[in-house]
Short mmCIF file of C-alpha atoms and ligand atoms in Angstrom, two decimals:
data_model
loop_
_atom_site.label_atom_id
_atom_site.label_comp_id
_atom_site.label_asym_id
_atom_site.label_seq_id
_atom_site.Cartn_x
_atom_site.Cartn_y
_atom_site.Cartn_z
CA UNK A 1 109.29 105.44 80.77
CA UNK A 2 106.56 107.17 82.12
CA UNK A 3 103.27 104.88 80.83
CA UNK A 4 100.20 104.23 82.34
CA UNK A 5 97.54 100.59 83.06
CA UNK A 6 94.70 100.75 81.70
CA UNK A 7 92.72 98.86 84.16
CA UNK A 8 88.50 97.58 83.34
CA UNK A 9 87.44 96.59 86.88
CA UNK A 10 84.88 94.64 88.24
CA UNK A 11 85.74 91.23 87.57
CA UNK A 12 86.32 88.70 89.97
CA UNK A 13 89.84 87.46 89.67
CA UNK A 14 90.35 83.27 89.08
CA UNK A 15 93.18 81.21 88.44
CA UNK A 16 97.04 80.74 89.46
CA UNK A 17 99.90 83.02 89.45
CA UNK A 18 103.11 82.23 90.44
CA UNK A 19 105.32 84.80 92.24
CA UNK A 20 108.96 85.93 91.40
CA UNK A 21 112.41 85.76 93.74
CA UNK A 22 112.22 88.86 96.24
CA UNK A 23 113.55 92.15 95.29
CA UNK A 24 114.71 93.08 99.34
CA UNK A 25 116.57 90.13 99.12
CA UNK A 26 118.04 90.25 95.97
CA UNK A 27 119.20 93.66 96.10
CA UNK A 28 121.58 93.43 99.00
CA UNK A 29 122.61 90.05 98.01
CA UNK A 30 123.91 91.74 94.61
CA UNK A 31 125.77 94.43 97.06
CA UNK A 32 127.53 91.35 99.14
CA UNK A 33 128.73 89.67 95.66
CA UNK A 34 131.56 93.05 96.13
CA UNK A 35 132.69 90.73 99.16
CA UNK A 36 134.53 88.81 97.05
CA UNK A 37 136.58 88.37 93.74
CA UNK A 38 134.96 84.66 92.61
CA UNK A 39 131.40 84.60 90.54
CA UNK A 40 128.10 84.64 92.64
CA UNK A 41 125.40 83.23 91.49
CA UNK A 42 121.62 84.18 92.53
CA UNK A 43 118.85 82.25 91.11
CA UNK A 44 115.32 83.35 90.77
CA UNK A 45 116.05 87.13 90.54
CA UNK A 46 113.50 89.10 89.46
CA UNK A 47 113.47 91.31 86.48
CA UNK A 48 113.09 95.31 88.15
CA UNK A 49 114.23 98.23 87.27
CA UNK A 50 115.65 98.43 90.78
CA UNK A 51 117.60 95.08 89.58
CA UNK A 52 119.18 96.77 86.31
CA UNK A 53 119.83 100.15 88.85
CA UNK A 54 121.98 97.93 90.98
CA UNK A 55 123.43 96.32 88.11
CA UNK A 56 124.81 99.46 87.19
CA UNK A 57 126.05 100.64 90.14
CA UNK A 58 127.99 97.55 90.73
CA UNK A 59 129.37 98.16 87.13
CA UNK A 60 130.89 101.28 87.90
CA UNK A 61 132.40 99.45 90.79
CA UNK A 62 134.20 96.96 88.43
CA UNK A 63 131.54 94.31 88.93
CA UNK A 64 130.48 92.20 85.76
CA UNK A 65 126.70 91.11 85.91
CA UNK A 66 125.01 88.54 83.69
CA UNK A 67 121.70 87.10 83.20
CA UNK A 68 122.10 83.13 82.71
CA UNK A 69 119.81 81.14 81.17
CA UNK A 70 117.17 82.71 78.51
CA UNK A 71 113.33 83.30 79.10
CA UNK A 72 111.82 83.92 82.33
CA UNK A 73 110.70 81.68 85.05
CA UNK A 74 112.60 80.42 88.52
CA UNK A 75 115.43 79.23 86.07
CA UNK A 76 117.09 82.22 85.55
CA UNK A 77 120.20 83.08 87.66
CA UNK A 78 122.17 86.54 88.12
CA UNK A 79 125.89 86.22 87.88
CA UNK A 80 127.80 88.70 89.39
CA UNK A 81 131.89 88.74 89.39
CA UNK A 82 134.04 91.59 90.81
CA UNK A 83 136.82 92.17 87.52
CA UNK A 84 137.91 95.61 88.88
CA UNK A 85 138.73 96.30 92.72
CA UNK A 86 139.86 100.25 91.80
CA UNK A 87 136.84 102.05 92.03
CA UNK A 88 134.59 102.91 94.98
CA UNK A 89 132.29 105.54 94.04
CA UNK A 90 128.77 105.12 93.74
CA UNK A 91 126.93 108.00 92.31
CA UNK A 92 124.73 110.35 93.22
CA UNK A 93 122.79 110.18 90.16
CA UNK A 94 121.94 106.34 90.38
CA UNK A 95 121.56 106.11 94.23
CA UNK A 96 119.02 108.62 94.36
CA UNK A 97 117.66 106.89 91.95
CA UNK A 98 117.21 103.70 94.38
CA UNK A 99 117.95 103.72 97.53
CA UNK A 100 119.33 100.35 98.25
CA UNK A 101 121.96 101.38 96.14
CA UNK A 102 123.38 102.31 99.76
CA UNK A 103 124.18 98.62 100.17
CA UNK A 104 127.25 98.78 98.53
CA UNK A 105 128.64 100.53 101.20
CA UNK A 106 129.51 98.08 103.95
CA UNK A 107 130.74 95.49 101.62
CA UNK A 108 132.72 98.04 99.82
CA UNK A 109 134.16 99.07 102.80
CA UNK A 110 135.27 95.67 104.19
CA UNK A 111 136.94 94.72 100.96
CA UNK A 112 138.62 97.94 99.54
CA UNK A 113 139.10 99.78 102.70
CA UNK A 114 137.59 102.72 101.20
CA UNK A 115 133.73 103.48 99.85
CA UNK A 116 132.21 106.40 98.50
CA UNK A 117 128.81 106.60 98.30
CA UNK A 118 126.37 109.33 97.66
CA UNK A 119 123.44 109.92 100.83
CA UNK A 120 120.57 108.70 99.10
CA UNK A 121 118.37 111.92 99.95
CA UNK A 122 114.45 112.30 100.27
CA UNK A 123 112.00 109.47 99.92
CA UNK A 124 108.67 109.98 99.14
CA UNK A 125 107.25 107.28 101.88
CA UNK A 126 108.47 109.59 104.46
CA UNK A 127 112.03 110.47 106.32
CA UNK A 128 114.33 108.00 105.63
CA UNK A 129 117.52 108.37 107.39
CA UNK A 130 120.85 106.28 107.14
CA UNK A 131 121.85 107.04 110.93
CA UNK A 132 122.41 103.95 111.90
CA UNK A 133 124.13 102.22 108.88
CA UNK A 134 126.53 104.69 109.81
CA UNK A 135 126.62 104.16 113.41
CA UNK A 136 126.96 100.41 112.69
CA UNK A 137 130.17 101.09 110.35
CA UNK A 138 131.54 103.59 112.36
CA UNK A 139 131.49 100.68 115.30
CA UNK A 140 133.49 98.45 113.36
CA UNK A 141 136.51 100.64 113.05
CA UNK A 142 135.09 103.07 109.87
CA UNK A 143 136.50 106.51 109.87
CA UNK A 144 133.59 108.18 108.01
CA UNK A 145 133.11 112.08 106.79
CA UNK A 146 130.35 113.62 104.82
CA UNK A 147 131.64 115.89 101.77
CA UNK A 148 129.65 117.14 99.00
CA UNK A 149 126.66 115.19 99.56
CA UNK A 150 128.69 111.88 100.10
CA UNK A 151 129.86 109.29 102.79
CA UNK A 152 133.20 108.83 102.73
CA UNK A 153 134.49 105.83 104.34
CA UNK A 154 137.85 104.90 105.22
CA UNK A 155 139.31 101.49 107.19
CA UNK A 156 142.31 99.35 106.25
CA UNK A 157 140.39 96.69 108.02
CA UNK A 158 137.09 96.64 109.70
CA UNK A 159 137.25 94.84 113.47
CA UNK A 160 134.56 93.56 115.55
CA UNK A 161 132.37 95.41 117.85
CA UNK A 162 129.06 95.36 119.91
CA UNK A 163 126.30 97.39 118.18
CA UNK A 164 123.18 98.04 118.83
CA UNK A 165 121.05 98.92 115.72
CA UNK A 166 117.62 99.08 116.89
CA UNK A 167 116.42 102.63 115.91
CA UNK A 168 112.67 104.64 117.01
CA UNK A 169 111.03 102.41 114.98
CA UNK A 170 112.70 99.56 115.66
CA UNK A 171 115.01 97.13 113.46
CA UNK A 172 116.69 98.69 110.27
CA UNK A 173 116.40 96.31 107.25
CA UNK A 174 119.08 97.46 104.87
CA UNK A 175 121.02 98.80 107.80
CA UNK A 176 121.42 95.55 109.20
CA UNK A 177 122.53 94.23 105.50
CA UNK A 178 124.87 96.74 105.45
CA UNK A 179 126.81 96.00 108.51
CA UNK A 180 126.23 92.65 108.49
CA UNK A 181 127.80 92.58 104.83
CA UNK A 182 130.89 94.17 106.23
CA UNK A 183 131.32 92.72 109.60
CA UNK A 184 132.02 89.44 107.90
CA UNK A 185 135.62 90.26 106.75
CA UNK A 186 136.37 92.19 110.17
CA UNK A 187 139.06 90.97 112.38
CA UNK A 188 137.31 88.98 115.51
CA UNK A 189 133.71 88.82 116.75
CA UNK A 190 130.92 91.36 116.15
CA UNK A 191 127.64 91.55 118.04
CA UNK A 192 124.46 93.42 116.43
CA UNK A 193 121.90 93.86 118.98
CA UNK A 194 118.57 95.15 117.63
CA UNK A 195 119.34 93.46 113.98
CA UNK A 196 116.26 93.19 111.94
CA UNK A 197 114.90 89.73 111.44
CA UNK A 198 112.96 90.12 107.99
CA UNK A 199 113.15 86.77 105.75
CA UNK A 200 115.23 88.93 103.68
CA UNK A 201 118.34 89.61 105.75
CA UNK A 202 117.82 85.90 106.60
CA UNK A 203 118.60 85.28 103.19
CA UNK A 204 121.22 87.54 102.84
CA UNK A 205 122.93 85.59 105.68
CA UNK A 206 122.73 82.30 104.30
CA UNK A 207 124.04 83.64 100.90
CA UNK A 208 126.89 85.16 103.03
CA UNK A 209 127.33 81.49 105.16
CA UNK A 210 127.66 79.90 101.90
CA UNK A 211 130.57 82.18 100.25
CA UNK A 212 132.44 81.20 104.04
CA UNK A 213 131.46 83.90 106.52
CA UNK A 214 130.50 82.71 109.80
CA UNK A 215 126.78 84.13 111.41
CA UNK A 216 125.12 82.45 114.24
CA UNK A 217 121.38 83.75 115.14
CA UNK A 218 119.61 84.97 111.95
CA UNK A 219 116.37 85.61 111.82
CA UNK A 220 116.37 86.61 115.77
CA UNK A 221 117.39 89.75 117.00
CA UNK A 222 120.85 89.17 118.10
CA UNK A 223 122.94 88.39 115.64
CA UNK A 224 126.65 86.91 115.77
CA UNK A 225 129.14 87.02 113.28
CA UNK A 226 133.15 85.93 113.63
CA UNK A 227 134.69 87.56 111.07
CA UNK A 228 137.08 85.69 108.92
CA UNK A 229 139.99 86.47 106.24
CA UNK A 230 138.17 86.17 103.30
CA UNK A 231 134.92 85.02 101.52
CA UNK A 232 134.59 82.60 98.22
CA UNK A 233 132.00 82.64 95.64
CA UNK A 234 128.68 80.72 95.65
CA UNK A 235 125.43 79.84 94.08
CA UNK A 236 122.17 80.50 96.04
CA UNK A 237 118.63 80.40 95.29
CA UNK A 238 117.05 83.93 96.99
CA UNK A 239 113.33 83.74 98.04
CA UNK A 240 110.23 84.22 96.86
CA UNK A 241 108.62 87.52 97.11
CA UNK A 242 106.37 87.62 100.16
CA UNK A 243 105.59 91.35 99.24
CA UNK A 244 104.79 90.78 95.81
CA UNK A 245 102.38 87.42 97.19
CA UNK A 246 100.32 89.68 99.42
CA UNK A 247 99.68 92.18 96.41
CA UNK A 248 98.83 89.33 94.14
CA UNK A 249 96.57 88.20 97.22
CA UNK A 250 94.93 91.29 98.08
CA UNK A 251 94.05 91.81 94.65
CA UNK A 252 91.91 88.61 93.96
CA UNK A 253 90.58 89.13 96.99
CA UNK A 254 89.44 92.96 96.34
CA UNK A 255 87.40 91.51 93.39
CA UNK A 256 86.00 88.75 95.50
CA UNK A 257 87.84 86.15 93.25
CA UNK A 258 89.17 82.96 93.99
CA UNK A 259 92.62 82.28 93.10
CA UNK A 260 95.87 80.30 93.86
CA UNK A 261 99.42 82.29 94.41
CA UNK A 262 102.32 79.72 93.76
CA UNK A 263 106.49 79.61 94.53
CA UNK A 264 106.02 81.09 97.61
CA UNK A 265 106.92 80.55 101.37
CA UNK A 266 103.38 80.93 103.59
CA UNK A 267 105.47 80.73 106.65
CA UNK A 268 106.58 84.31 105.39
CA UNK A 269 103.24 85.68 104.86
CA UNK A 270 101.64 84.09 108.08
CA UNK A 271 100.73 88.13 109.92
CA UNK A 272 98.81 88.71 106.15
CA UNK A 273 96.98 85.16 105.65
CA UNK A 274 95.90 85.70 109.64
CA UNK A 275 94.57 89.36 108.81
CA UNK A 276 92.71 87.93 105.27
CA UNK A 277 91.16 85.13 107.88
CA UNK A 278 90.09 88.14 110.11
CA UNK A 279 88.27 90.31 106.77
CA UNK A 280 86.64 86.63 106.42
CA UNK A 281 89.08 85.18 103.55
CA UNK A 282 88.51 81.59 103.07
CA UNK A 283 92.15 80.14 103.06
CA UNK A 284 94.11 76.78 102.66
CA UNK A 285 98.01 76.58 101.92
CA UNK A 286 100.67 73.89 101.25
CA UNK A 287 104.70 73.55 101.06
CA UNK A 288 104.72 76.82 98.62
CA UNK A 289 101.28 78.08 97.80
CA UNK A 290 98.24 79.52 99.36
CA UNK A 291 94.88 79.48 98.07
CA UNK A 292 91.96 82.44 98.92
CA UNK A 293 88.06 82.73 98.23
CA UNK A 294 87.44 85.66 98.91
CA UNK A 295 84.32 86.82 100.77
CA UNK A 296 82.10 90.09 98.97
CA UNK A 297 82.38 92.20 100.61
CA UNK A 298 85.61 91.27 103.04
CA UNK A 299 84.65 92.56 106.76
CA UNK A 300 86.61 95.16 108.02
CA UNK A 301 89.75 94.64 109.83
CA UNK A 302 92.46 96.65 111.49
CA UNK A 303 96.07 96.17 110.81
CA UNK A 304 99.64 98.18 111.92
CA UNK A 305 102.29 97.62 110.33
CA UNK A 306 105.76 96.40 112.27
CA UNK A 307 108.59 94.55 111.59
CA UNK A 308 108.53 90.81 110.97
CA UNK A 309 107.24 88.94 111.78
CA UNK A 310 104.21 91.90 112.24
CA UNK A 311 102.30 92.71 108.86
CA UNK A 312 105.12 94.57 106.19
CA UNK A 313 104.58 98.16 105.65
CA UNK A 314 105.60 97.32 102.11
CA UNK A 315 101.70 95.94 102.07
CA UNK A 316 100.11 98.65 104.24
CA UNK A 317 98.60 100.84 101.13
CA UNK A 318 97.60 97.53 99.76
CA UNK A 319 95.46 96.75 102.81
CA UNK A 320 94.34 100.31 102.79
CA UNK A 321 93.01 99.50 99.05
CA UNK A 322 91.19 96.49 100.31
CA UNK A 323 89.47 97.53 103.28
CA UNK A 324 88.09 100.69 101.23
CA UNK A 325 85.14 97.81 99.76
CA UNK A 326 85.06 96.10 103.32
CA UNK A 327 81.91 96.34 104.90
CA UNK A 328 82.40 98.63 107.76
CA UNK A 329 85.46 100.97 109.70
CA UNK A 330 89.20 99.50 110.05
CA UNK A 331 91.88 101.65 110.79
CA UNK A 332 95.31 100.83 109.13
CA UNK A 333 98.31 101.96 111.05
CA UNK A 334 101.91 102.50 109.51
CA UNK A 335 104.69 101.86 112.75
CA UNK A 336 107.62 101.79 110.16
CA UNK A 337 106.87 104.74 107.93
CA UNK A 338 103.68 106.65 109.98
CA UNK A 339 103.87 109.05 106.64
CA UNK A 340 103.42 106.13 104.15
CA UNK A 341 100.26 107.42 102.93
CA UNK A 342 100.56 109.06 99.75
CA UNK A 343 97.91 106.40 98.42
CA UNK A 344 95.04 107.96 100.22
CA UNK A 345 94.13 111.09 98.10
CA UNK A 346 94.74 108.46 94.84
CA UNK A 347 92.12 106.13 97.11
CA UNK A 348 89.60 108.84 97.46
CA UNK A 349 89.49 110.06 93.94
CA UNK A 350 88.22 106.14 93.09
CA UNK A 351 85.44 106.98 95.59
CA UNK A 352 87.38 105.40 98.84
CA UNK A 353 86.01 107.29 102.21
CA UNK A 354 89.62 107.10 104.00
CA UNK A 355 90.08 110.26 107.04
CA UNK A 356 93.64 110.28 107.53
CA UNK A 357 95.06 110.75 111.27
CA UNK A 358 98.93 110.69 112.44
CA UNK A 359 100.24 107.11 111.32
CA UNK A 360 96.84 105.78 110.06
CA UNK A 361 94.43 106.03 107.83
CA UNK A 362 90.51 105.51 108.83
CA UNK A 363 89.20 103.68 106.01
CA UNK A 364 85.09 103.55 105.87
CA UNK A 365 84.41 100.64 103.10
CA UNK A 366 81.92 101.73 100.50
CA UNK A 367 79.74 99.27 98.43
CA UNK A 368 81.78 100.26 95.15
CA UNK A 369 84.61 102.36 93.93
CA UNK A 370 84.28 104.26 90.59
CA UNK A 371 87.02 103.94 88.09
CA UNK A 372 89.24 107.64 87.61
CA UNK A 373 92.54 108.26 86.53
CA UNK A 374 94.97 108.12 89.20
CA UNK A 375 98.34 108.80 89.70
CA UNK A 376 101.28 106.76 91.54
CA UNK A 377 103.58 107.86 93.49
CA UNK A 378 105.95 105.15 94.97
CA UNK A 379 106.05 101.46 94.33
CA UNK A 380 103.40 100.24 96.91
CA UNK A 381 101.28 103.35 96.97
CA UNK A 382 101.30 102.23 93.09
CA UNK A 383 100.34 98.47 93.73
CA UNK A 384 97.27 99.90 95.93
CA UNK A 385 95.80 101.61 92.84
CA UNK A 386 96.21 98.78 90.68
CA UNK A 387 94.60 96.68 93.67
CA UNK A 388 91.65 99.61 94.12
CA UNK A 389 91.35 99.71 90.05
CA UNK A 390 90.20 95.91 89.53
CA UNK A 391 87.71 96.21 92.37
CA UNK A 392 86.71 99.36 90.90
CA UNK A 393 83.55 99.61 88.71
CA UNK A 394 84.54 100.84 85.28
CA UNK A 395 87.55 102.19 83.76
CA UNK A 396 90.65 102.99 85.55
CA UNK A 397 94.13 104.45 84.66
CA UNK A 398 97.17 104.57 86.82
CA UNK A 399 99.56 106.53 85.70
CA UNK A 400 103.57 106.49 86.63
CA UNK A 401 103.67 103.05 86.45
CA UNK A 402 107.53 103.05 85.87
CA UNK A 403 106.91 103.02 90.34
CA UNK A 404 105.11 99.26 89.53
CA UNK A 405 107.94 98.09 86.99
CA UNK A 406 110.87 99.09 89.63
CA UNK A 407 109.32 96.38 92.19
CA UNK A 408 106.86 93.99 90.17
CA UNK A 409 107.81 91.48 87.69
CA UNK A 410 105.23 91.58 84.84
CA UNK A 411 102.71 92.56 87.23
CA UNK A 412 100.32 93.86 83.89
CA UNK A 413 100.71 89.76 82.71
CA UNK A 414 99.81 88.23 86.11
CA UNK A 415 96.99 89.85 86.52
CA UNK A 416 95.68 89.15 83.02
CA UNK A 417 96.50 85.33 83.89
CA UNK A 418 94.00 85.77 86.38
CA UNK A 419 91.88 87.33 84.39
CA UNK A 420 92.04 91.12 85.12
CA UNK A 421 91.44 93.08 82.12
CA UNK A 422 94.65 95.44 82.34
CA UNK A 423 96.63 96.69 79.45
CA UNK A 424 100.23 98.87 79.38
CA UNK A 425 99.62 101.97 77.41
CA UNK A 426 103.59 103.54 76.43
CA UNK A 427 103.83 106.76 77.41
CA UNK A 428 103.15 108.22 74.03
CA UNK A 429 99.79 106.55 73.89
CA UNK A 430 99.34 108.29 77.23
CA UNK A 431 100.18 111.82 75.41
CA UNK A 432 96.77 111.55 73.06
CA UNK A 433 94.77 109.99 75.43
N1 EPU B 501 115.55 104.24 110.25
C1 EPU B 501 116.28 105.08 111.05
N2 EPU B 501 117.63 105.20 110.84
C2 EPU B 501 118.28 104.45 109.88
C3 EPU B 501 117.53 103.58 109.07
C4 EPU B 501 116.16 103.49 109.28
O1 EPU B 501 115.73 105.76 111.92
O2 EPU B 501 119.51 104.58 109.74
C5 EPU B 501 114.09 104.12 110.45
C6 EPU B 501 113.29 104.47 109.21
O3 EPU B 501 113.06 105.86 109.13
C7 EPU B 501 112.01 103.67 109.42
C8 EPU B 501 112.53 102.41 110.12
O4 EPU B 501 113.80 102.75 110.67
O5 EPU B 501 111.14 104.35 110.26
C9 EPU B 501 112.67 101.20 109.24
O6 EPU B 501 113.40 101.52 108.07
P1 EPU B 501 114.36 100.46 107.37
O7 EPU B 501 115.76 100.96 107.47
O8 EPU B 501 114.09 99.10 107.90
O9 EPU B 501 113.91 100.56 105.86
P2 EPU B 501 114.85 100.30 104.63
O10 EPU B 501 115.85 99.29 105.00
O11 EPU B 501 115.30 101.59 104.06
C10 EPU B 501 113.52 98.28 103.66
C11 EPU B 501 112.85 97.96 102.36
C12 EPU B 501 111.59 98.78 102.21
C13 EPU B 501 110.67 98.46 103.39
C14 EPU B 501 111.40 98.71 104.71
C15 EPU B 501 110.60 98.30 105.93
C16 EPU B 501 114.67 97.28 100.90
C17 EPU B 501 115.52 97.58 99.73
N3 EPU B 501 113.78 98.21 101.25
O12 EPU B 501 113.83 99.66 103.60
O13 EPU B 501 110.97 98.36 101.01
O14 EPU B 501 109.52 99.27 103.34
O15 EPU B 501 112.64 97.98 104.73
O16 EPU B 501 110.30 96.95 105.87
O17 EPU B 501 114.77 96.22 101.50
C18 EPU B 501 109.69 98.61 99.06
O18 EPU B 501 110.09 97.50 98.70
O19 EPU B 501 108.74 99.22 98.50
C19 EPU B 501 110.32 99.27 100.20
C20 EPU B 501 110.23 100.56 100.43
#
C-alpha cells in the first residue's frame, strides 16, 4: 500500500520509546532455520513487511512460519519449521522484492544440495552486487551457473575452505551470513577472512552455535567454523534494533527534545552516541537504554559511514536530516554505499542547503526547514524525511511510506508516544488530498 505520514512539525519530542528486535538480524536468522528439519524459535521479531516477504519465501521452500504469542511487545516469538525439503526455488518476483531474500541460498545449499535463487537485481541505494556470496559458495565446493536471471547451485556436500570475503568496500554483511549459514554443515574446517563483524552476523552465529554448529571468532574479522553433520532446532532471543534506536534518537534530537530509547544494546550504538556527544547531545545510558537532551540547534559534525563498529550507513541519511538544522557545515560521507543519497533532493525541497559531491553530501544547517510534500524512496532515505518532517516548521507529507513499514515497526505510534504529531493517511485518502 502506497500511503503517506502526515507529519505537523515543530515540536520538541519527550518521553520513552522502546525499540523492536533487529530486522538484519532477523532476516538471515529466518534463512538459517532451512538448516535444519526441528522448529526454531526467534523471539522479539519485528513486525516488517520485509519479515512477511521472507516468510513467504521460506513457504515456497516448504518452511512453516508462525507468530506465537498474541499482541505485540518483546514477547512475541517467530516459529519457523522446515515440513517440505523438495523445493529450492526462490522467486524472482519476491526476491526482487527484498533483497535478503538471497539468504536462503547458502543454507539451502548446505542442506538440499541444490538452490535456486533469483539475482536480486538493482537497488536503489546504489550497485549492489552478490560477487562475493558467490565467491564464498563457490569456495566451499558449489558448482554454480547463472540461467535466466538465476543462480543455480549445485553440491552433494559443501567442504571447508579458506575464503577471503573482504570486498572494495570492505566486509559483506549478508554475504558473510550466507556462507557462514552454509559452511556449518560442510565437511571439515572453513576459514572466512575479511567476514563482517556487524552485531547482526554476531547474532546470527550464536543462533547457529545454539542449533549445534561450531564458530570460533565472531564479531572479529576472522572467523572459524568446523563444520559438523547436522544442526538441531533452538530458541533464541535476536537483538534489538540498533538502526531503528539511532532513528528514534536522531529524531528527538532534530526537534531539540528530550527523550529516553529503551530495549536496546548502547554498546551497539557507541560510533552514533559518540557523534550525538560531538553535535553537543547531552547523553547518559544504562544496561539497555540511552537517554538524550538535545541541544537547539545541535553543532555541526562530520560523520562517514563504515562498517562496525564505524557509524552504519543504514543511519547516514538520518544524520544527513539532522545536521541540515545544525548550526554550521558537516560533511556526511557514505564508505559502504558512496551513492546512498537519494534523500538529498527530498532534504532540499524541506528547505535543507545540502551540495552533493562523490560519496558525501555537504550539508549547510539552516535555522528552520519548511514543511513540503516529499517523497521516499528507500527505507532509510524514508526515515530521514520523517526525521527532517518533525523538525520541520509546519506541515509535512511523506509519501511511499510502504519504504518505512518494510523496516520500522509502528514507527507512526512511536513517534506519537513521544509526542510527534504524525498520522497514516491510506493511500486512498492520499488520492483526494
Ligand atoms: N559488496 C560487493 N560484493 C558483494 C556484496 C557486497 O562488492 O558480493 C559491496 C556493496 O556494494 C557495498 C559493500 O560491499 O559497497 C557492503 O555491502 P553489504 O553486502 O555489506 O550489504 P548487504 O549485506 O547487502 C546489509 C544490510 C543493509 C546495510 C548494509 C551495510 C541486511 C538485510 N541489509 O546489506 O541494510 O545497509 O548491510 O551495513 O542486513 C537497510 O536495512 O536499510 C539496509 C539496506
Amino acid at each position: 500500500m502506497p500511503g503517506a505520514f502526515l507529519i505537523t512539525g515543530g515540536t520538541p519530542l519527550s518521553g520513552t520509546v522502546r525499540v523492536a528486535g533487529s530486522k538484519n538480524a532477523a532476516l538471515p536468522m529466518m534463512a538459517a532455520a532451512l538448516l535444519t528439519d526441528e522448529p526454531v524459535v526467534l523471539d522479539g521479531v519485528p513486525r516488517l513487511t520485509d519479515v512477511a516477504t521472507l516468510c513467504r519465501v521460506l513457504g515456497e521452500l516448504g518452511v512453516e512460519a508462525a507468530w506465537d504469542g498474541a499482541g505485540s511487545g518483546p514477547s512475541r516469538a517467530l516459529r519457523l519449521q522446515v515440513l517440505d525439503r523438495s523445493a529450492v526455488r526462490a522467486r524472482y518476483a519476491l526476491v526482487r522484492r527484498m533483497r535478503a531474500s538471497f539468504c536462503v541460498l547458502g543454507p539451502l545449499l548446505a542442506r538440499r544440495g541444490k538452490a535456486v535463487v533469483s539475482l536480486p537485481g538493482g537497488c536503489r541505494i546504489g550497485p549492489r552486487p552478490v560477487d562475493l556470496h558467490l565467491k564464498g559458495l563457490a569456495a566451499l565446493g558449489a558448482e554454480l551457473t547463472l540461467a535466466h536471471g538465476y543462480v543455480i547451485a549445485r553440491a552433494k556436500r559443501l567442504r571447508g575452505a579458506a575464503i577471503d570475503l573482504s570486498g572494495p568496500a570492505g566486509p559483506t554483511v549478508t554475504g558473510t551470513a550466507n556462507v557462514l549459514s552454509a559452511a556449518v554443515l560442510a565437511r571439515g574446517e572453513t576459514l572466512l577472512r575479511g567476514a563482517a563483524g556487524e552485531p547482526e552476523i554476531v547474532d546470527l552465529g550464536r543462533l547457529l552455535c545454539r542449533m549445534g554448529a561450531r564458530i570460533d571468532g565472531l564479531g572479529t574479522s576472522t572467523v572459524r567454523v568446523r563444520g559438523v553433520d547436522g544442526l538441531g532446532g533452538a530458541r533464541h532471543r535476536i537483538i534489538p534494533d540498533r538502526i531503528e534506536a539511532a532513528t528514534l534518537a536522531l529524531a528527538a534530537v532534530a526537534t531539540g527534545g528530550t527523550a529516553a530509547v529503551t530495549g536496546v544494546v548502547p554498546g551497539h550504538l557507541a560510533a552514533v552516541l559518540d557523534r550525538l556527544a560531538g553535535a553537543g547531545v547531552d547523553l547518559s545510558s544504562g544496561a539497555d537504554w540511552i537517554r538524550l537532551g538535545a541541544p537547539r540547534p545541535p553543532r555541526p559534525c562530520a560523520i562517514a559511514a563504515e562498517p562496525y563498529p564505524g557509524i552504519p550507513s543504514d543511519v547516514q541519511a538520518q544524520w544527513t536530516a539532522l545536521m541540515s538544522v545544525a548550526s554550521g557545515r558537516s560533511v556526511v560521507r557514505d564508505r559502504v554505499f558512496p551513492q546512498r543519497f537519494a534523500h538529498v533532493a527530498e532534504l532540499v525541497r524541506l528547505g535543507a542547503r545540502i551540495e552533493r559531491i562523490p560519496g558525501a553530501a555537504v550539508v549547510d544547517g539552516v535555522a528552520g526547514l519548511s514543511g513540503a510534500t516529499v517523497t521516499a524512496s528507500d527505507l532509510r532515505a524514508s526515515a530521514a524525511l520523517v526525521v527532517a518532517g518533525l523538525a520541520a516548521r509546519g506541515k509535512t507529507r511523506v509519501e511511499n511510506v510502504h519504504w518505512l513499514d518494510r523496516g520500522y515497526e509502528a514507527l507512526d505510534r512511536k513517534l506519537t508516544g513521544l509526542g510527534a504529531a504524525i498520522k497514516r493517511a491510506e493511500a486512498g485518502v492520499l488520492a483526494q488530498a
